[in-house]
CSV table of C-alpha atoms in Angstrom, one decimal:
chain,number,residue,atom,x,y,z
X,1,MET,CA,-51.1,-22.4,-58.4
X,2,SER,CA,-50.5,-19.4,-60.5
X,3,GLY,CA,-47.0,-18.5,-59.5
X,4,THR,CA,-48.0,-17.0,-56.2
X,5,GLN,CA,-47.5,-18.6,-52.9
X,6,ASP,CA,-50.1,-18.7,-50.1
X,7,LYS,CA,-48.8,-17.1,-46.9
X,8,ILE,CA,-49.6,-19.0,-43.7
X,9,GLU,CA,-50.3,-16.5,-40.9
X,10,THR,CA,-49.6,-17.2,-37.2
X,11,SER,CA,-52.5,-16.7,-34.8
X,12,VAL,CA,-50.9,-13.4,-33.7
X,13,GLU,CA,-50.5,-12.1,-37.2
X,14,TYR,CA,-54.2,-13.0,-37.9
X,15,ALA,CA,-55.3,-11.2,-34.7
X,16,GLU,CA,-53.3,-8.1,-35.5
X,17,ALA,CA,-54.6,-8.0,-39.1
X,18,ASP,CA,-58.1,-8.2,-37.7
X,19,VAL,CA,-57.7,-4.9,-35.8
X,20,LEU,CA,-55.6,-2.9,-38.3
X,21,PRO,CA,-57.3,-0.2,-40.3
X,22,ARG,CA,-58.8,-1.4,-43.5
X,23,CYS,CA,-60.1,0.6,-46.5
X,24,HIS,CA,-62.0,-0.6,-49.5
X,25,GLU,CA,-63.5,1.3,-52.4
X,26,ILE,CA,-64.8,0.7,-55.9
X,27,HIS,CA,-65.2,3.3,-58.7
X,28,SER,CA,-67.4,3.4,-61.8
X,29,ASP,CA,-64.3,4.0,-63.9
X,30,PRO,CA,-62.4,0.7,-64.1
X,31,ASP,CA,-59.2,2.7,-64.6
X,32,ALA,CA,-59.7,4.9,-61.6
X,33,ARG,CA,-57.0,4.6,-58.9
X,34,ALA,CA,-58.4,3.6,-55.5
X,35,ARG,CA,-57.9,6.6,-53.3
X,36,CYS,CA,-57.6,4.6,-50.0
X,37,LEU,CA,-53.9,4.4,-50.1
X,38,GLU,CA,-53.6,2.0,-47.2
X,39,GLU,CA,-49.8,2.4,-47.3
X,40,ARG,CA,-50.4,5.9,-46.0
X,41,SER,CA,-52.1,4.5,-43.0
X,42,ALA,CA,-48.8,3.4,-41.4
X,43,ALA,CA,-49.0,6.3,-38.9
X,44,LEU,CA,-52.5,5.0,-37.9
X,45,ARG,CA,-51.0,1.7,-37.0
X,46,GLN,CA,-48.5,3.2,-34.5
X,47,GLU,CA,-50.9,2.9,-31.7
X,48,PRO,CA,-53.5,0.2,-31.3
X,49,ILE,CA,-56.9,1.3,-32.3
X,50,ALA,CA,-58.3,0.2,-29.0
X,51,ARG,CA,-56.2,2.8,-27.2
X,52,LYS,CA,-57.4,5.7,-29.4
X,53,SER,CA,-60.4,7.8,-28.6
X,54,PRO,CA,-63.1,8.1,-31.2
X,55,ALA,CA,-62.0,11.7,-31.8
X,56,GLU,CA,-58.3,10.7,-32.4
X,57,TRP,CA,-59.4,7.8,-34.7
X,58,ALA,CA,-61.7,10.0,-36.7
X,59,TYR,CA,-59.1,12.8,-36.9
X,60,GLU,CA,-56.4,10.5,-38.3
X,61,ARG,CA,-58.6,9.0,-40.9
X,62,LEU,CA,-59.9,12.4,-42.0
X,63,ILE,CA,-56.2,13.4,-42.6
X,64,LEU,CA,-55.9,10.5,-45.1
X,65,TYR,CA,-59.1,11.5,-46.9
X,66,ILE,CA,-58.0,15.2,-47.1
X,67,GLN,CA,-54.5,14.2,-48.5
X,68,ASN,CA,-56.1,11.9,-51.0
X,69,PHE,CA,-58.6,14.5,-52.2
X,70,GLU,CA,-55.9,17.2,-52.4
X,71,GLU,CA,-53.8,14.9,-54.7
X,72,THR,CA,-56.7,15.1,-57.3
X,73,LEU,CA,-56.6,18.9,-57.4
X,74,ASP,CA,-54.8,21.1,-59.9
X,75,ASN,CA,-53.0,24.3,-58.9
X,76,GLU,CA,-56.1,26.4,-59.4
X,77,HIS,CA,-58.1,24.7,-56.6
X,78,GLU,CA,-57.9,24.2,-52.9
X,79,ILE,CA,-59.7,21.9,-50.6
X,80,ALA,CA,-62.9,23.0,-48.8
X,81,MET,CA,-65.4,21.2,-46.7
X,82,GLY,CA,-69.2,21.3,-46.7
X,83,PHE,CA,-71.2,20.1,-43.8
X,84,THR,CA,-74.0,17.9,-44.9
X,85,GLY,CA,-77.4,18.4,-43.3
X,86,ALA,CA,-76.4,21.9,-42.1
X,87,GLU,CA,-76.9,25.5,-43.2
X,88,ALA,CA,-73.2,26.2,-42.5
X,89,GLY,CA,-72.3,26.2,-46.2
X,90,VAL,CA,-68.7,25.6,-47.3
X,91,MET,CA,-65.5,26.2,-45.4
X,92,ARG,CA,-62.0,26.5,-46.8
X,93,ILE,CA,-60.0,24.1,-44.6
X,94,GLU,CA,-57.2,25.9,-42.8
X,95,GLY,CA,-56.8,23.7,-39.8
X,96,MET,CA,-58.2,20.6,-38.0
X,97,GLY,CA,-58.0,19.1,-34.5
X,98,TYR,CA,-59.7,16.9,-32.0
X,99,PHE,CA,-60.6,17.1,-28.3
X,100,ASP,CA,-60.7,13.7,-26.6
X,101,PRO,CA,-62.8,11.8,-26.3
X,102,ASP,CA,-65.3,12.7,-29.0
X,103,ILE,CA,-65.0,16.2,-30.6
X,104,ILE,CA,-63.5,17.0,-34.0
X,105,THR,CA,-62.9,20.7,-34.8
X,106,PHE,CA,-62.4,22.3,-38.2
X,107,TYR,CA,-60.9,25.8,-38.7
X,108,GLY,CA,-61.2,27.8,-41.8
X,109,SER,CA,-63.0,30.6,-43.7
X,110,ASP,CA,-66.1,30.7,-45.7
X,111,PRO,CA,-66.1,31.9,-49.4
X,112,THR,CA,-66.4,35.5,-48.3
X,113,GLY,CA,-63.3,35.2,-46.1
X,114,THR,CA,-65.1,35.2,-42.8
X,115,LYS,CA,-63.2,33.2,-40.1
X,116,THR,CA,-65.1,30.0,-39.4
X,117,GLN,CA,-64.8,27.1,-36.9
X,118,GLN,CA,-67.0,24.0,-36.9
X,119,ILE,CA,-67.1,21.8,-33.8
X,120,GLN,CA,-68.6,18.4,-34.3
X,121,HIS,CA,-69.2,15.3,-32.2
X,122,VAL,CA,-67.8,12.2,-33.9
X,123,SER,CA,-71.2,10.6,-34.0
X,124,GLN,CA,-72.5,13.5,-36.1
X,125,LEU,CA,-69.4,13.6,-38.4
X,126,ASN,CA,-70.7,13.9,-42.0
X,127,VAL,CA,-68.7,16.1,-44.3
X,128,ILE,CA,-68.2,16.7,-48.1
X,129,LEU,CA,-64.8,17.6,-49.4
X,130,ARG,CA,-65.0,20.1,-52.2
X,131,ALA,CA,-62.6,21.8,-54.6
X,132,LEU,CA,-62.8,25.6,-54.5
X,133,PRO,CA,-60.9,28.0,-56.8
X,134,LYS,CA,-57.8,29.1,-54.9
X,135,GLN,CA,-57.7,32.6,-53.5
X,136,VAL,CA,-56.3,34.9,-56.2
X,137,GLU,CA,-53.7,36.7,-54.0
X,138,GLU,CA,-52.0,33.4,-53.2
X,139,ALA,CA,-49.2,32.2,-55.5
X,140,ALA,CA,-49.8,28.5,-54.8
X,141,PRO,CA,-52.8,26.6,-53.4
X,142,THR,CA,-52.7,25.8,-49.7
X,143,ARG,CA,-52.4,22.1,-49.0
X,144,ILE,CA,-53.5,21.4,-45.4
X,145,GLY,CA,-53.4,17.6,-45.8
X,146,PHE,CA,-49.6,17.5,-46.0
X,147,ARG,CA,-49.2,19.6,-42.8
X,148,LEU,CA,-51.8,17.5,-40.9
X,149,ALA,CA,-50.0,14.2,-41.9
X,150,GLN,CA,-46.6,15.7,-41.0
X,151,ALA,CA,-47.9,16.7,-37.5
X,152,LEU,CA,-49.3,13.2,-37.0
X,153,GLU,CA,-45.9,11.7,-37.9
X,154,GLN,CA,-44.1,14.0,-35.5
X,155,ASP,CA,-46.6,13.1,-32.7
X,156,ASP,CA,-45.9,9.4,-33.4
X,157,ALA,CA,-42.1,10.0,-33.3
X,158,GLN,CA,-42.3,11.8,-30.0
X,159,GLY,CA,-44.5,9.0,-28.6
X,160,ASP,CA,-41.8,6.4,-29.3
């Protein structure tokens, strides 16, 4: 053995590991950091996946993707979302929610500042995260991912 010890899992640990969220990614740059950040998914593990609606489950994972994407941005850019296969264009993300059992809602504004709301069934969820230059009048870029994750953690704490 190479200095590591194999861990023997009980049948319960094995079964739990089988239903926990998993994330895997590979990048063309061998030095690129994987953006999955499974340690962030602790909040996702608070409630068994089987008890979550498709909308809640999609919402929670989108929060992780948004946070990870925002970490790659400089102070001159904010996150925006494009909806693939639609003529809706790009939306600056200002809010996100879900309506059980199967609806995800995005709130924001388009590049001209027009208030926008996208309502999508989870089976049609197909979005692109984009970096847009931040709005000039704002001192710092808006980071929605942090607020979304904070709300998710508060919801989990209240559920205990």
